[in-house]
mmCIF file of C-alpha atoms and ligand atoms in Angstrom:
data_model
loop_
_atom_site.group_PDB
_atom_site.id
_atom_site.type_symbol
_atom_site.label_atom_id
_atom_site.label_comp_id
_atom_site.label_asym_id
_atom_site.label_seq_id
_atom_site.Cartn_x
_atom_site.Cartn_y
_atom_site.Cartn_z
ATOM 1 C CA MET A 275 24.921 -15.455 6.971
ATOM 2 C CA SER A 276 27.235 -14.243 9.664
ATOM 3 C CA GLU A 277 27.556 -16.012 13.028
ATOM 4 C CA HIS A 278 25.586 -13.162 14.533
ATOM 5 C CA MET A 279 21.779 -13.199 14.224
ATOM 6 C CA GLN A 280 20.048 -10.947 11.793
ATOM 7 C CA LEU A 281 20.224 -7.136 12.129
ATOM 8 C CA PHE A 282 17.196 -5.228 13.030
ATOM 9 C CA GLU A 283 16.630 -1.441 13.120
ATOM 10 C CA VAL A 284 14.696 -0.044 16.102
ATOM 11 C CA PHE A 285 12.200 2.821 15.983
ATOM 12 C CA ILE A 286 10.586 4.263 18.994
ATOM 13 C CA ARG A 287 7.640 6.489 19.533
ATOM 14 C CA SER A 288 8.540 8.446 22.728
ATOM 15 C CA ARG A 289 4.972 9.942 23.196
ATOM 16 C CA ARG A 290 1.498 9.441 21.758
ATOM 17 C CA GLY A 291 0.980 11.762 18.734
ATOM 18 C CA LEU A 292 4.717 11.721 17.769
ATOM 19 C CA ASP A 293 6.346 9.878 14.894
ATOM 20 C CA HIS A 294 8.436 6.712 15.612
ATOM 21 C CA LYS A 295 12.156 7.749 15.473
ATOM 22 C CA HIS A 296 15.055 5.659 14.605
ATOM 23 C CA VAL A 297 17.211 5.012 17.736
ATOM 24 C CA GLY A 298 19.613 2.268 16.748
ATOM 25 C CA SER A 299 19.789 -1.362 15.798
ATOM 26 C CA LEU A 300 20.339 -4.846 17.360
ATOM 27 C CA HIS A 301 20.824 -8.541 16.442
ATOM 28 C CA ALA A 302 17.924 -10.966 17.027
ATOM 29 C CA GLU A 303 16.696 -14.323 15.736
ATOM 30 C CA ALA A 304 13.292 -13.048 14.711
ATOM 31 C CA HIS A 305 10.892 -10.153 15.063
ATOM 32 C CA ALA A 306 9.372 -11.100 18.379
ATOM 33 C CA GLN A 307 12.770 -11.521 19.895
ATOM 34 C CA ALA A 308 13.866 -8.167 18.353
ATOM 35 C CA LEU A 309 11.055 -6.382 20.052
ATOM 36 C CA GLU A 310 11.881 -7.739 23.426
ATOM 37 C CA TYR A 311 15.573 -7.008 23.077
ATOM 38 C CA ALA A 312 14.601 -3.449 21.850
ATOM 39 C CA ARG A 313 12.495 -3.129 25.035
ATOM 40 C CA ASP A 314 15.465 -4.057 27.139
ATOM 41 C CA VAL A 315 18.134 -2.162 25.456
ATOM 42 C CA TYR A 316 16.426 0.970 24.251
ATOM 43 C CA THR A 317 13.603 1.802 26.683
ATOM 44 C CA ARG A 318 15.076 1.113 30.167
ATOM 45 C CA ARG A 319 14.168 4.584 31.320
ATOM 46 C CA SER A 320 10.764 4.399 29.741
ATOM 47 C CA GLU A 321 11.872 6.352 26.578
ATOM 48 C CA GLY A 322 8.864 5.020 24.630
ATOM 49 C CA VAL A 323 5.357 3.980 24.348
ATOM 50 C CA SER A 324 5.649 2.002 21.145
ATOM 51 C CA ILE A 325 8.457 0.124 19.390
ATOM 52 C CA TRP A 326 8.842 -0.780 15.739
ATOM 53 C CA VAL A 327 11.499 -3.280 14.701
ATOM 54 C CA VAL A 328 12.328 -3.665 10.981
ATOM 55 C CA LYS A 329 14.859 -6.090 9.397
ATOM 56 C CA SER A 330 17.736 -3.961 8.324
ATOM 57 C CA ALA A 331 17.958 -5.946 5.046
ATOM 58 C CA ASP A 332 14.442 -4.757 4.275
ATOM 59 C CA ILE A 333 15.321 -1.078 4.288
ATOM 60 C CA VAL A 334 16.037 0.433 0.987
ATOM 61 C CA ALA A 335 17.774 3.772 1.245
ATOM 62 C CA SER A 336 18.735 6.463 -1.133
ATOM 63 C CA GLN A 337 22.473 7.528 -1.098
ATOM 64 C CA GLU A 338 23.639 10.914 -0.266
ATOM 65 C CA ALA A 339 26.191 10.612 -3.039
ATOM 66 C CA ASP A 340 23.380 10.250 -5.535
ATOM 67 C CA CYS A 341 21.806 13.549 -4.236
ATOM 68 C CA GLU A 342 22.418 15.565 -7.305
ATOM 69 C CA SER A 343 20.603 13.288 -9.719
ATOM 70 C CA PHE A 344 17.974 12.160 -7.255
ATOM 71 C CA TYR A 345 16.941 15.571 -5.972
ATOM 72 C CA ASP A 346 18.325 17.933 -8.567
ATOM 73 C CA PRO A 347 15.244 19.417 -10.053
ATOM 74 C CA LEU A 348 13.794 20.468 -6.612
ATOM 75 C CA ASP A 349 16.291 23.131 -5.789
ATOM 76 C CA ASP A 350 15.490 25.702 -8.401
ATOM 77 C CA LYS A 351 11.868 26.118 -7.371
ATOM 78 C CA PRO A 352 11.774 29.099 -4.792
ATOM 79 C CA TYR A 353 8.174 29.648 -5.585
ATOM 80 C CA ARG A 354 7.383 26.598 -3.562
ATOM 81 C CA HIS A 355 8.129 28.721 -0.432
ATOM 82 C CA ALA A 356 5.708 31.209 1.029
ATOM 83 C CA THR A 357 8.506 33.833 1.312
ATOM 84 C CA HIS A 358 8.650 33.975 -2.508
ATOM 85 C CA TYR A 359 5.467 36.232 -2.495
ATOM 86 C CA GLN A 360 5.806 39.700 -1.460
ATOM 87 C CA LEU A 361 2.546 41.036 -0.079
ATOM 88 C CA PRO A 362 1.408 44.389 1.522
ATOM 89 C CA GLU A 363 2.354 44.482 5.165
ATOM 90 C CA GLU A 364 -1.273 44.465 6.463
ATOM 91 C CA VAL A 365 -1.923 40.986 5.009
ATOM 92 C CA ASP A 366 1.620 39.611 5.301
ATOM 93 C CA SER A 367 0.686 37.199 8.081
ATOM 94 C CA MET A 368 -1.284 35.097 5.451
ATOM 95 C CA MET B 296 -11.801 -4.730 16.607
ATOM 96 C CA THR B 297 -14.612 -4.821 19.048
ATOM 97 C CA ASP B 298 -14.934 -8.635 18.795
ATOM 98 C CA ASN B 299 -16.282 -10.607 21.714
ATOM 99 C CA LEU B 300 -16.401 -8.008 24.349
ATOM 100 C CA SER B 301 -19.197 -8.091 26.965
ATOM 101 C CA ASP B 302 -21.317 -5.087 27.344
ATOM 102 C CA GLN B 303 -19.522 -4.314 30.501
ATOM 103 C CA GLN B 304 -16.052 -4.608 29.033
ATOM 104 C CA LEU B 305 -17.077 -2.434 26.082
ATOM 105 C CA GLU B 306 -18.396 0.254 28.454
ATOM 106 C CA GLN B 307 -15.088 0.038 30.305
ATOM 107 C CA ARG B 308 -13.000 0.518 27.190
ATOM 108 C CA GLU B 309 -15.158 3.357 25.987
ATOM 109 C CA THR B 310 -14.685 5.103 29.277
ATOM 110 C CA GLU B 311 -10.895 4.691 29.079
ATOM 111 C CA PHE B 312 -10.929 5.730 25.476
ATOM 112 C CA GLN B 313 -12.808 9.065 26.320
ATOM 113 C CA GLN B 314 -10.490 9.633 29.302
ATOM 114 C CA ARG B 315 -7.512 9.453 26.969
ATOM 115 C CA ILE B 316 -9.207 11.893 24.671
ATOM 116 C CA ASP B 317 -10.085 14.336 27.500
ATOM 117 C CA ALA B 318 -6.494 14.161 28.704
ATOM 118 C CA GLU B 319 -5.349 15.428 25.136
ATOM 119 C CA GLU B 320 -3.699 12.208 24.314
ATOM 120 C CA LYS B 321 -3.519 11.051 20.697
ATOM 121 C CA ILE B 322 -5.187 7.805 19.527
ATOM 122 C CA GLU B 323 -2.770 5.753 17.589
ATOM 123 C CA PRO B 324 -3.701 3.054 14.882
ATOM 124 C CA LYS B 325 -3.346 -0.130 17.012
ATOM 125 C CA ASP B 326 -5.257 1.343 20.136
ATOM 126 C CA TRP B 327 -8.713 0.121 20.764
ATOM 127 C CA MET B 328 -11.315 2.617 19.544
ATOM 128 C CA PRO B 329 -15.094 2.656 19.325
ATOM 129 C CA GLU B 330 -16.253 1.359 15.883
ATOM 130 C CA LYS B 331 -18.142 4.709 15.437
ATOM 131 C CA TYR B 332 -14.944 6.770 16.003
ATOM 132 C CA ARG B 333 -13.292 4.652 13.306
ATOM 133 C CA GLN B 334 -16.108 5.014 10.886
ATOM 134 C CA ASN B 335 -16.415 8.821 11.565
ATOM 135 C CA LEU B 336 -12.632 9.256 10.873
ATOM 136 C CA ILE B 337 -12.774 7.233 7.782
ATOM 137 C CA ARG B 338 -15.673 9.384 6.565
ATOM 138 C CA GLN B 339 -13.957 12.629 7.293
ATOM 139 C CA MET B 340 -10.474 11.828 6.294
ATOM 140 C CA SER B 341 -11.491 10.146 2.979
ATOM 141 C CA GLN B 342 -13.705 13.163 2.157
ATOM 142 C CA HIS B 343 -10.737 15.295 2.872
ATOM 143 C CA ALA B 344 -8.509 13.100 0.616
ATOM 144 C CA HIS B 345 -10.985 13.029 -2.167
ATOM 145 C CA SER B 346 -11.267 16.949 -1.985
ATOM 146 C CA GLU B 347 -7.531 17.325 -2.562
ATOM 147 C CA VAL B 348 -7.485 15.035 -5.602
ATOM 148 C CA ILE B 349 -10.772 16.366 -7.229
ATOM 149 C CA GLY B 350 -9.495 19.802 -6.391
ATOM 150 C CA MET B 351 -6.658 19.408 -8.820
ATOM 151 C CA GLN B 352 -9.176 19.572 -11.738
ATOM 152 C CA PRO B 353 -10.445 23.184 -11.737
ATOM 153 C CA GLU B 354 -6.971 24.478 -11.276
ATOM 154 C CA GLY B 355 -5.389 22.027 -13.649
ATOM 155 C CA ASN B 356 -7.756 23.520 -16.244
ATOM 156 C CA TRP B 357 -5.571 26.680 -16.432
ATOM 157 C CA ILE B 358 -1.969 25.195 -16.335
ATOM 158 C CA THR B 359 -1.653 25.307 -20.174
ATOM 159 C CA ARG B 360 -3.123 28.797 -20.288
ATOM 160 C CA ALA B 361 -1.317 30.572 -17.416
ATOM 161 C CA PRO B 362 -0.356 34.108 -18.478
ATOM 162 C CA THR B 363 3.398 33.727 -17.904
ATOM 163 C CA LEU B 364 5.869 30.811 -17.645
ATOM 164 C CA HIS B 365 6.434 31.821 -14.038
ATOM 165 C CA ARG B 366 2.762 31.574 -13.080
ATOM 166 C CA LYS B 367 2.415 28.361 -15.007
ATOM 167 C CA ALA B 368 5.389 26.858 -13.002
ATOM 168 C CA ILE B 369 3.715 28.025 -9.712
ATOM 169 C CA LEU B 370 0.307 26.562 -10.539
ATOM 170 C CA LEU B 371 1.981 23.298 -11.576
ATOM 171 C CA ALA B 372 3.784 23.123 -8.306
ATOM 172 C CA LYS B 373 0.593 23.802 -6.424
ATOM 173 C CA VAL B 374 -1.457 21.279 -8.184
ATOM 174 C CA GLN B 375 1.273 18.802 -7.563
ATOM 175 C CA ASP B 376 1.154 19.575 -3.931
ATOM 176 C CA GLU B 377 -2.546 18.946 -3.800
ATOM 177 C CA GLY B 378 -2.007 15.495 -5.340
ATOM 178 C CA GLY B 379 0.507 14.869 -2.617
ATOM 179 C CA HIS B 380 -1.901 15.855 0.056
ATOM 180 C CA GLY B 381 -4.486 13.352 -1.321
ATOM 181 C CA LEU B 382 -1.765 10.673 -0.880
ATOM 182 C CA TYR B 383 -0.929 11.624 2.694
ATOM 183 C CA LEU B 384 -4.578 11.553 3.609
ATOM 184 C CA TYR B 385 -5.412 8.230 1.936
ATOM 185 C CA SER B 386 -2.414 6.653 3.619
ATOM 186 C CA ALA B 387 -3.453 7.946 6.938
ATOM 187 C CA ALA B 388 -7.025 6.758 6.443
ATOM 188 C CA GLU B 389 -5.590 3.291 5.477
ATOM 189 C CA THR B 390 -4.180 3.001 9.049
ATOM 190 C CA LEU B 391 -7.767 2.502 10.082
ATOM 191 C CA GLY B 392 -8.054 -0.749 8.309
ATOM 192 C CA ILE B 393 -9.664 0.321 5.034
ATOM 193 C CA SER B 394 -8.047 -0.292 1.673
ATOM 194 C CA ARG B 395 -7.228 2.337 -0.939
ATOM 195 C CA GLU B 396 -9.404 0.303 -3.414
ATOM 196 C CA GLU B 397 -12.419 0.669 -1.112
ATOM 197 C CA LEU B 398 -11.762 4.409 -0.662
ATOM 198 C CA ILE B 399 -11.585 5.050 -4.361
ATOM 199 C CA ALA B 400 -14.603 2.844 -5.041
ATOM 200 C CA SER B 401 -16.854 4.837 -2.707
ATOM 201 C CA LEU B 402 -15.722 8.051 -4.335
ATOM 202 C CA HIS B 403 -16.523 6.668 -7.694
ATOM 203 C CA SER B 404 -19.905 5.244 -6.649
ATOM 204 C CA GLY B 405 -20.871 8.541 -5.159
ATOM 205 C CA SER B 406 -21.209 7.377 -1.636
ATOM 206 C CA ALA B 407 -18.278 9.288 -0.441
ATOM 207 C CA LYS B 408 -18.408 13.076 -0.669
ATOM 208 C CA TYR B 409 -15.786 15.867 -1.331
ATOM 209 C CA ALA B 410 -15.852 19.389 -0.948
ATOM 210 C CA SER B 411 -18.534 20.936 -3.097
ATOM 211 C CA ILE B 412 -16.534 23.945 -4.078
ATOM 212 C CA PHE B 413 -14.702 21.909 -6.704
ATOM 213 C CA ASN B 414 -17.897 21.567 -8.481
ATOM 214 C CA TYR B 415 -17.782 25.027 -9.754
ATOM 215 C CA PRO B 416 -16.082 25.937 -13.034
ATOM 216 C CA THR B 417 -12.871 27.990 -13.453
ATOM 217 C CA LEU B 418 -13.930 30.456 -16.149
ATOM 218 C CA SER B 419 -11.047 32.879 -16.125
ATOM 219 C CA TRP B 420 -7.450 33.191 -14.995
ATOM 220 C CA ALA B 421 -8.675 35.255 -12.063
ATOM 221 C CA ASP B 422 -10.493 32.269 -10.748
ATOM 222 C CA ILE B 423 -7.030 30.731 -10.087
ATOM 223 C CA GLY B 424 -6.322 33.675 -7.865
ATOM 224 C CA ALA B 425 -9.670 33.435 -6.097
ATOM 225 C CA ILE B 426 -9.202 29.749 -5.471
ATOM 226 C CA GLY B 427 -5.738 30.151 -3.930
ATOM 227 C CA TRP B 428 -6.752 33.197 -1.827
ATOM 228 C CA LEU B 429 -10.206 31.887 -0.681
ATOM 229 C CA VAL B 430 -10.513 28.179 -1.162
ATOM 230 C CA ASP B 431 -6.934 27.286 0.127
ATOM 231 C CA GLY B 432 -7.482 30.186 2.682
ATOM 232 C CA ALA B 433 -10.680 28.459 3.973
ATOM 233 C CA ALA B 434 -9.026 24.919 3.789
ATOM 234 C CA ILE B 435 -6.060 26.407 5.857
ATOM 235 C CA CYS B 436 -8.368 27.593 8.583
ATOM 236 C CA ASN B 437 -9.773 24.109 8.750
ATOM 237 C CA GLN B 438 -6.503 22.321 8.583
ATOM 238 C CA VAL B 439 -4.697 24.433 11.186
ATOM 239 C CA SER B 440 -7.391 23.551 13.498
ATOM 240 C CA LEU B 441 -7.164 19.746 12.587
ATOM 241 C CA GLN B 442 -3.442 19.737 13.575
ATOM 242 C CA ARG B 443 -4.888 19.106 16.975
ATOM 243 C CA THR B 444 -7.247 16.262 16.004
ATOM 244 C CA SER B 445 -7.350 13.215 18.253
ATOM 245 C CA TYR B 446 -6.147 10.749 15.754
ATOM 246 C CA GLY B 447 -2.324 10.646 15.492
ATOM 247 C CA PRO B 448 -1.778 9.860 11.785
ATOM 248 C CA TYR B 449 -4.355 12.478 10.810
ATOM 249 C CA SER B 450 -2.891 15.074 13.143
ATOM 250 C CA ARG B 451 0.725 14.432 11.825
ATOM 251 C CA GLY B 452 -0.660 14.528 8.133
ATOM 252 C CA MET B 453 -2.203 17.831 8.811
ATOM 253 C CA VAL B 454 1.053 19.350 10.234
ATOM 254 C CA ARG B 455 2.848 18.372 7.063
ATOM 255 C CA ILE B 456 0.172 19.676 4.852
ATOM 256 C CA CYS B 457 -0.090 22.989 6.682
ATOM 257 C CA LYS B 458 3.536 23.593 6.047
ATOM 258 C CA GLU B 459 3.089 22.984 2.369
ATOM 259 C CA GLU B 460 -0.029 25.057 2.164
ATOM 260 C CA SER B 461 1.673 28.094 3.191
ATOM 261 C CA PHE B 462 2.568 29.237 -0.331
ATOM 262 C CA HIS B 463 -0.906 28.317 -1.867
ATOM 263 C CA GLN B 464 -2.816 31.043 -0.417
ATOM 264 C CA ARG B 465 -0.175 33.594 -0.973
ATOM 265 C CA GLN B 466 0.316 32.849 -4.662
ATOM 266 C CA GLY B 467 -3.514 33.193 -5.180
ATOM 267 C CA TYR B 468 -3.780 36.521 -3.235
ATOM 268 C CA HIS B 469 -0.744 37.633 -5.320
ATOM 269 C CA ILE B 470 -2.664 36.767 -8.524
ATOM 270 C CA MET B 471 -5.710 38.689 -7.362
ATOM 271 C CA MET B 472 -3.553 41.722 -6.093
ATOM 272 C CA THR B 473 -1.829 41.853 -9.555
ATOM 273 C CA LEU B 474 -5.029 41.914 -11.412
ATOM 274 C CA ALA B 475 -6.702 44.367 -9.114
ATOM 275 C CA ARG B 476 -3.997 46.791 -9.568
ATOM 276 C CA GLY B 477 -3.864 46.184 -13.440
ATOM 277 C CA SER B 478 -6.197 47.606 -16.012
ATOM 278 C CA ALA B 479 -9.863 48.231 -15.325
ATOM 279 C CA GLU B 480 -10.758 45.086 -17.232
ATOM 280 C CA GLN B 481 -8.370 43.095 -15.190
ATOM 281 C CA LYS B 482 -9.683 44.478 -11.893
ATOM 282 C CA GLU B 483 -13.263 43.613 -13.079
ATOM 283 C CA MET B 484 -12.076 40.076 -13.843
ATOM 284 C CA ALA B 485 -10.799 39.790 -10.278
ATOM 285 C CA GLN B 486 -13.958 41.167 -8.769
ATOM 286 C CA ASP B 487 -16.064 38.805 -10.937
ATOM 287 C CA ALA B 488 -14.043 35.750 -9.649
ATOM 288 C CA LEU B 489 -14.384 36.942 -6.124
ATOM 289 C CA ASN B 490 -18.141 37.285 -6.556
ATOM 290 C CA ARG B 491 -18.503 33.766 -7.783
ATOM 291 C CA PHE B 492 -16.101 32.062 -5.271
ATOM 292 C CA TRP B 493 -16.970 33.860 -2.091
ATOM 293 C CA TRP B 494 -20.203 32.215 -1.125
ATOM 294 C CA PRO B 495 -19.071 28.686 -2.137
ATOM 295 C CA SER B 496 -15.959 29.321 0.026
ATOM 296 C CA LEU B 497 -18.111 29.943 3.072
ATOM 297 C CA MET B 498 -19.974 26.767 2.272
ATOM 298 C CA MET B 499 -16.771 24.811 2.632
ATOM 299 C CA PHE B 500 -17.040 24.981 6.399
ATOM 300 C CA GLY B 501 -20.276 22.945 6.207
ATOM 301 C CA PRO B 502 -23.771 23.367 7.652
ATOM 302 C CA HIS B 503 -24.446 25.454 10.702
ATOM 303 C CA ASP B 504 -23.468 23.804 13.929
ATOM 304 C CA ALA B 505 -27.097 23.202 14.840
ATOM 305 C CA ASP B 506 -27.705 21.385 11.539
ATOM 306 C CA SER B 507 -24.691 19.341 11.367
ATOM 307 C CA VAL B 508 -25.197 15.634 11.842
ATOM 308 C CA HIS B 509 -21.771 14.676 12.814
ATOM 309 C CA SER B 510 -20.605 17.784 14.757
ATOM 310 C CA ALA B 511 -21.436 17.089 18.376
ATOM 311 C CA GLN B 512 -19.907 13.621 18.526
ATOM 312 C CA SER B 513 -16.864 14.706 16.388
ATOM 313 C CA MET B 514 -16.250 17.570 18.956
ATOM 314 C CA LYS B 515 -16.692 15.214 21.924
ATOM 315 C CA TRP B 516 -14.082 12.811 20.388
ATOM 316 C CA LYS B 517 -11.974 15.724 19.364
ATOM 317 C CA ILE B 518 -11.953 14.637 15.828
ATOM 318 C CA LYS B 519 -12.867 18.238 15.127
ATOM 319 C CA ARG B 520 -11.486 20.917 17.443
ATOM 320 C CA GLN B 521 -13.496 23.917 16.344
ATOM 321 C CA SER B 522 -17.104 24.009 15.091
ATOM 322 C CA ASN B 523 -18.049 24.807 11.503
ATOM 323 C CA ASP B 524 -19.462 28.179 12.488
ATOM 324 C CA GLU B 525 -16.501 29.189 14.501
ATOM 325 C CA LEU B 526 -14.144 28.394 11.742
ATOM 326 C CA ARG B 527 -16.402 30.159 9.215
ATOM 327 C CA GLN B 528 -16.416 33.297 11.327
ATOM 328 C CA LYS B 529 -12.599 33.215 11.653
ATOM 329 C CA PHE B 530 -12.362 33.047 7.781
ATOM 330 C CA VAL B 531 -14.753 35.848 7.300
ATOM 331 C CA ASP B 532 -13.002 38.155 9.771
ATOM 332 C CA GLN B 533 -9.540 37.589 8.074
ATOM 333 C CA SER B 534 -10.904 37.982 4.616
ATOM 334 C CA VAL B 535 -12.449 41.436 5.120
ATOM 335 C CA LYS B 536 -9.002 43.094 5.572
ATOM 336 C CA GLN B 537 -7.463 41.157 2.839
ATOM 337 C CA ALA B 538 -10.175 42.283 0.303
ATOM 338 C CA GLU B 539 -9.897 45.893 1.457
ATOM 339 C CA VAL B 540 -6.025 46.064 0.886
ATOM 340 C CA ILE B 541 -6.517 45.209 -2.764
ATOM 341 C CA GLU B 542 -9.695 47.208 -3.104
ATOM 342 C CA LEU B 543 -12.083 44.437 -4.020
ATOM 343 C CA GLU B 544 -15.464 44.058 -2.501
ATOM 344 C CA LEU B 545 -16.825 40.953 -0.798
ATOM 345 C CA PRO B 546 -20.157 40.341 -2.320
ATOM 346 C CA ASP B 547 -22.347 40.498 0.787
ATOM 347 C CA PRO B 548 -24.548 43.518 1.562
ATOM 348 C CA ASP B 549 -25.040 42.263 5.066
ATOM 349 C CA LEU B 550 -21.414 42.213 5.930
ATOM 350 C CA LYS B 551 -20.878 44.570 8.886
ATOM 351 C CA TRP B 552 -18.550 44.948 11.865
ATOM 352 C CA ASN B 553 -20.302 43.927 15.063
ATOM 353 C CA GLU B 554 -18.674 45.845 17.965
ATOM 354 C CA GLU B 555 -20.445 43.826 20.531
ATOM 355 C CA ARG B 556 -19.456 40.504 19.237
ATOM 356 C CA GLY B 557 -16.038 41.618 18.074
ATOM 357 C CA HIS B 558 -16.671 39.958 14.702
ATOM 358 C CA TYR B 559 -18.155 40.670 11.322
ATOM 359 C CA ASP B 560 -21.697 39.842 10.849
ATOM 360 C CA PHE B 561 -22.510 38.356 7.363
ATOM 361 C CA GLY B 562 -25.463 37.247 5.247
ATOM 362 C CA GLU B 563 -27.108 33.844 5.211
ATOM 363 C CA ILE B 564 -25.614 31.147 2.928
ATOM 364 C CA ASP B 565 -27.918 29.692 0.181
ATOM 365 C CA TRP B 566 -28.192 26.213 1.710
ATOM 366 C CA GLU B 567 -30.337 24.956 -1.111
ATOM 367 C CA GLU B 568 -27.418 25.502 -3.436
ATOM 368 C CA PHE B 569 -25.124 23.919 -1.036
ATOM 369 C CA LYS B 570 -27.305 20.731 -0.817
ATOM 370 C CA ARG B 571 -27.524 20.660 -4.564
ATOM 371 C CA SER B 572 -23.821 20.967 -5.185
ATOM 372 C CA MET B 573 -22.992 18.390 -2.466
ATOM 373 C CA THR B 574 -25.351 15.821 -3.851
ATOM 374 C CA GLY B 575 -24.027 15.790 -7.340
ATOM 375 C CA GLY B 576 -26.089 18.724 -8.742
ATOM 376 C CA GLY B 577 -23.185 21.291 -8.835
ATOM 377 C CA PRO B 578 -22.424 22.821 -12.258
ATOM 378 C CA CYS B 579 -19.414 20.506 -12.809
ATOM 379 C CA SER B 580 -20.287 17.601 -10.508
ATOM 380 C CA ARG B 581 -20.732 14.952 -13.181
ATOM 381 C CA GLN B 582 -17.660 16.123 -15.215
ATOM 382 C CA ARG B 583 -15.402 16.001 -12.065
ATOM 383 C CA LEU B 584 -16.312 12.545 -11.227
ATOM 384 C CA ALA B 585 -16.267 11.225 -14.716
ATOM 385 C CA HIS B 586 -12.793 12.649 -15.193
ATOM 386 C CA ASN B 587 -11.494 11.020 -12.114
ATOM 387 C CA ILE B 588 -12.988 7.629 -13.004
ATOM 388 C CA GLN B 589 -11.505 7.961 -16.533
ATOM 389 C CA ALA B 590 -8.086 8.810 -15.114
ATOM 390 C CA HIS B 591 -8.254 5.937 -12.910
ATOM 391 C CA ASP B 592 -9.242 3.485 -15.617
ATOM 392 C CA ASP B 593 -6.686 4.942 -18.117
ATOM 393 C CA GLY B 594 -3.978 4.167 -15.573
ATOM 394 C CA ALA B 595 -4.952 0.607 -15.180
ATOM 395 C CA TRP B 596 -2.497 -0.576 -17.822
ATOM 396 C CA VAL B 597 0.424 1.164 -16.037
ATOM 397 C CA ARG B 598 -0.419 -0.557 -12.765
ATOM 398 C CA GLU B 599 -0.843 -3.902 -14.547
ATOM 399 C CA ALA B 600 2.504 -3.454 -16.433
ATOM 400 C CA MET B 601 4.262 -2.689 -13.130
ATOM 401 C CA ARG B 602 2.814 -5.826 -11.438
ATOM 402 C CA ALA B 603 3.820 -7.917 -14.487
ATOM 403 C CA TYR B 604 7.309 -6.585 -14.549
ATOM 404 C CA GLU B 605 7.719 -7.198 -10.751
ATOM 405 C CA SER B 606 6.501 -10.787 -10.857
ATOM 406 C CA LYS B 607 8.736 -11.480 -13.858
ATOM 407 C CA LYS B 608 11.767 -10.181 -11.922
ATOM 408 C CA ARG B 609 10.644 -12.489 -9.019
ATOM 409 C CA GLU B 610 10.397 -15.365 -11.284
ATOM 410 C CA ALA B 611 13.863 -14.857 -12.700
ATOM 411 C CA LYS B 612 15.229 -14.594 -9.342
ATOM 412 C CA ASP B 613 13.619 -17.791 -8.125
ATOM 413 C CA GLN B 614 14.830 -19.605 -11.175
ATOM 414 C CA ALA B 615 18.424 -18.419 -10.533
ATOM 415 C CA VAL B 616 18.203 -19.716 -6.957
ATOM 416 C CA ALA B 617 16.811 -23.084 -8.045
HETATM 417 FE FE1 FE2 C 122 -4.166 20.724 -0.052
HETATM 418 FE FE1 FE2 C 123 -3.693 23.932 -1.135
#
C-alpha cells in the first residue's frame, strides 16, 4: 500500500439522459470520501448532475496491444453495416 | 421506493415527477418514481427484451439452410445482434430493481408477453427476407420513436439498438428484391412470404389506441412517444413504395391513397387472430416457449460450472493468503 490513499476513478453524468463519462481520478480513503472529493475537484462549475466513483483496482481493462487476438474476427464482416447492401435509389433511405 | 410517505408528500413528488417529464428531462435509475411508472416500464421493457430473444428462433431456423455462405454469414450476424439486443434490454430493465431471474421466470410462466409475430413459422427462405424487411422494419419504427422515451437507460439502449438495426431491414429487403427479380417460382415465394407476414407485422404495433389499456398513461409519462396507430400508419406509408419498387403486392384490397389525410388507408386487422396469438394460441407459441425453457435448462450446467470454478479459485487464493 502506498502512503497515498487508494485511487478512485471518477465518472460524471453531465446532463440527465446522458451516459456517465470518465473524467479523471483521485485518492481517497473510502467511497464516501471519494464522492465528496470528486464533487470538489471535478464539478466546481456544475459540470454534472451525478457522479460515480469506482476503485481503480476494481477496473479490469483490455489492452490495446491485445487488439489483434481480442477483436480480430470482427473486422472482416462488412455485412454488419447498412452500406453493404445496395438498394434502388427510391428506397435507399431504409 | 415509496416507503413511508404521507399522502401529501406523495402527491408533491408525483407533481415534481410529472414536471420533470413535461420538461423533456430523462428519469434516471436512482430518481424517485411512481410505483406504476416502474411497473409499466418493467412490463414494456421486459416484453421488448423477450421479443428480441424469442425472435432469434424463427430466423435461426434457416441458418443451416441459407442459400449461400454469404447469406448464412449475414443471417448469423443478424441473429447474434438480436441476442445482444435482448441483453441490453434485460440489463436496462434490471436498473429498475428487478432481477434477471424474475424476468426470465415470468417469460417461462407465461405471465410476461413477447411480440406475437414470432409465433408464426418460417416456412421458406423468402420468410427470412420478409422478416428482415417487415418485422425489423416495424420494430425500427417503434424503436426510433422510443429513443425519446423518458427513462434514461431505456432511451440509451434504444439509441444503441437502432444503430445496429440499420442493416437488418436492408438485408431482408435485399433478399426479397433478389427473389422478386429471379425466376417466376422465386418471385412467387417472395409474394407468398409477404402475404403471410404483412398482417402479423401490422399487429406488431398493438391494439388500436382506443382499445389499448396502457397507452394513455404511457403517453402521459412519455414512456411511449407515439401512439400505436400513428406508428402503424407510418409503417404502412413507407412499405407501399418499398413493395412497388420490387413489384410485389401488399395483400390488402382496401389499401388506397387518401389525398385528404395524406396517408394510405388500409384494411382492418383480424383482432381475434391477434388475441389468439398473443395468449399462446399462435401456430408456434408452445414450441417457442418450450424451446426457450429447454435452452435455459440445458445451459444450467454451464452456469454451475462457472460458479464452481470461480469459488475454487477464490478458495485457493484465500488459502495462499492464510
Ligand atoms: Fe433487435
Ligand atoms: Fe433486428
